[in-house]
Amino acid sequence: MKQNREKILLTLNSDHTYKLNGMGDANERHCAKGSVFKSLFLVLLFLITIQIAFNLSIQQAAFTFMSKWVQVSEQLYSSSSRLAQFQPSTLDITKGTPSAPSFHIEQSTQSVIKSDNNVTYVCSKNVTNVTDDDCLPLCPVIPDKLVGALATYSDSPTYSDLDRLYPWVQDGGRGKPSDCYPRHRVAIIIPYRNRDSQLRTFLYNIHPILYRQELDYGIYVVEQNGSSKFNRAMLMNIGYAEAMKIHDYQCFVFHDVDLIPENDKNIYNCPKQPRHMSVAVDKFKYRLPYTAIFGGVSSLTKEQFQKVNGFPNRYFGWGGEDDDMWNRIHNAGYKVIRYAMDIARYKMIKHGTETGNKANPGRFKMLKDSKKYFKTDGINSLKYKVLKIDFNHLYTRVVVDIDEKEVLKGIKKS
């Protein structure tokens, strides 16, 4: 029992460094230096292999290598960070018979963790006598249901047809795996107005992907009422605020309704740094239009979103809000990360221009002055009225009224 407990605690505290007795500092430095040179040689060899195999420049090969490394390190980080959230208090719980081994249990505010034969289980909260029936194994870091590249659906089934296709989805567009305990609680926030056909296409595609990614997720469609100027950024702020009233989400994916992911390995989980997800879109020939883009689909943790004060509320009409968010992220000390272009691919659904979403003519001047508003314009200055909340089968619909004059009047420079 003592050995098992020490092994588990050592795993949960993997950030600490342990030294073997008798090893001198000189030997450590010698080994470290050798390891560094060996690692550099292997990286260089790998880059040359990529360059030759795919006829890439050394810069393109380096970008491909770093993108893949970000994806792997993000998955490993998510595993350790989820386990680190559980605050241990040791309990010894014995299985059915007196001769059966006892298990190390860790109590947290969310649930109980049980480790047995190198498998981590999460058990029901507030259960006094934990049995196997009360527990689920923790979902794997990289889900085994993923298939990779996808053929996207372009048609728009009726809502009744979609309901029959996805009976496992809970009301409000909530889903989670039944055979393992999800590592991430994620809210998908969609700013919306008058895009019903695109919404049905989006729901048709996204639910199976999120299911295979083994997330505890919810889809929130935040609809701006009326025909006034569309405020995409403010709708995403509202989506964050309203979703947090419904469930204790850890991270948020802000998602345009007209973008369909083409690869389910583009996982909608909690990122170590703010993540721009729609890296390669067919409309832009699967290339980044510019380096500092943060539009389309993006993901932030709750803590990251709070630290940057959310999106700006000042941008009525099309354009500017995503570039402002890029500035906020870097001003807060974060950096934007991305998956590789062959993973973070999206297809854009064709649509016309909305009359209430014409380009904002003042967006460039607003961007120039954006730093003056980081602390005063965001989730701490939200002013809106909720008209209706519908918990539909495949999504939660939040209808809101936004008064442009009222919003702008309440925002001041910091």
mmCIF file of N, CA, C and O in Angstrom, residues 67-77 141-142 339:
data_model
loop_
_atom_site.group_PDB
_atom_site.id
_atom_site.type_symbol
_atom_site.label_atom_id
_atom_site.label_comp_id
_atom_site.label_asym_id
_atom_site.label_seq_id
_atom_site.Cartn_x
_atom_site.Cartn_y
_atom_site.Cartn_z
ATOM 1 N N SER A 67 4.945 22.788 -35.141
ATOM 2 C CA SER A 67 3.498 22.626 -35.042
ATOM 3 C C SER A 67 3.143 21.263 -34.457
ATOM 4 O O SER A 67 2.269 21.143 -33.604
ATOM 5 N N LYS A 68 3.850 20.224 -34.941
ATOM 6 C CA LYS A 68 3.595 18.886 -34.408
ATOM 7 C C LYS A 68 3.979 18.820 -32.937
ATOM 8 O O LYS A 68 3.294 18.200 -32.116
ATOM 9 N N TRP A 69 5.101 19.474 -32.591
ATOM 10 C CA TRP A 69 5.540 19.457 -31.196
ATOM 11 C C TRP A 69 4.542 20.164 -30.296
ATOM 12 O O TRP A 69 4.257 19.704 -29.181
ATOM 13 N N VAL A 70 3.971 21.293 -30.755
ATOM 14 C CA VAL A 70 2.947 21.996 -29.972
ATOM 15 C C VAL A 70 1.760 21.085 -29.719
ATOM 16 O O VAL A 70 1.234 21.025 -28.609
ATOM 17 N N GLN A 71 1.340 20.329 -30.747
ATOM 18 C CA GLN A 71 0.178 19.460 -30.588
ATOM 19 C C GLN A 71 0.440 18.391 -29.542
ATOM 20 O O GLN A 71 -0.381 18.136 -28.656
ATOM 21 N N VAL A 72 1.616 17.744 -29.596
ATOM 22 C CA VAL A 72 1.931 16.690 -28.633
ATOM 23 C C VAL A 72 2.083 17.258 -27.231
ATOM 24 O O VAL A 72 1.548 16.722 -26.262
ATOM 25 N N SER A 73 2.832 18.375 -27.092
ATOM 26 C CA SER A 73 3.053 18.952 -25.767
ATOM 27 C C SER A 73 1.764 19.454 -25.146
ATOM 28 O O SER A 73 1.567 19.370 -23.932
ATOM 29 N N GLU A 74 0.834 19.971 -25.984
ATOM 30 C CA GLU A 74 -0.462 20.410 -25.471
ATOM 31 C C GLU A 74 -1.235 19.241 -24.872
ATOM 32 O O GLU A 74 -1.852 19.358 -23.818
ATOM 33 N N GLN A 75 -1.179 18.084 -25.530
ATOM 34 C CA GLN A 75 -1.889 16.913 -25.013
ATOM 35 C C GLN A 75 -1.280 16.453 -23.698
ATOM 36 O O GLN A 75 -1.991 16.111 -22.747
ATOM 37 N N LEU A 76 0.062 16.452 -23.619
ATOM 38 C CA LEU A 76 0.711 16.048 -22.370
ATOM 39 C C LEU A 76 0.421 17.039 -21.254
ATOM 40 O O LEU A 76 0.202 16.664 -20.104
ATOM 41 N N TYR A 77 0.436 18.324 -21.587
ATOM 42 C CA TYR A 77 0.115 19.341 -20.583
ATOM 43 C C TYR A 77 -1.295 19.165 -20.042
ATOM 44 O O TYR A 77 -1.544 19.250 -18.851
ATOM 45 N N VAL A 141 -5.424 10.753 -22.846
ATOM 46 C CA VAL A 141 -4.970 12.088 -23.266
ATOM 47 C C VAL A 141 -5.307 12.325 -24.728
ATOM 48 O O VAL A 141 -5.836 13.365 -25.102
ATOM 49 N N ILE A 142 -5.007 11.344 -25.566
ATOM 50 C CA ILE A 142 -5.377 11.400 -26.979
ATOM 51 C C ILE A 142 -6.466 10.351 -27.199
ATOM 52 O O ILE A 142 -6.196 9.151 -27.119
ATOM 53 N N TYR A 339 -2.056 24.517 -34.080
ATOM 54 C CA TYR A 339 -1.745 23.179 -34.557
ATOM 55 C C TYR A 339 -1.172 23.275 -35.972
ATOM 56 O O TYR A 339 -1.250 24.306 -36.634
#
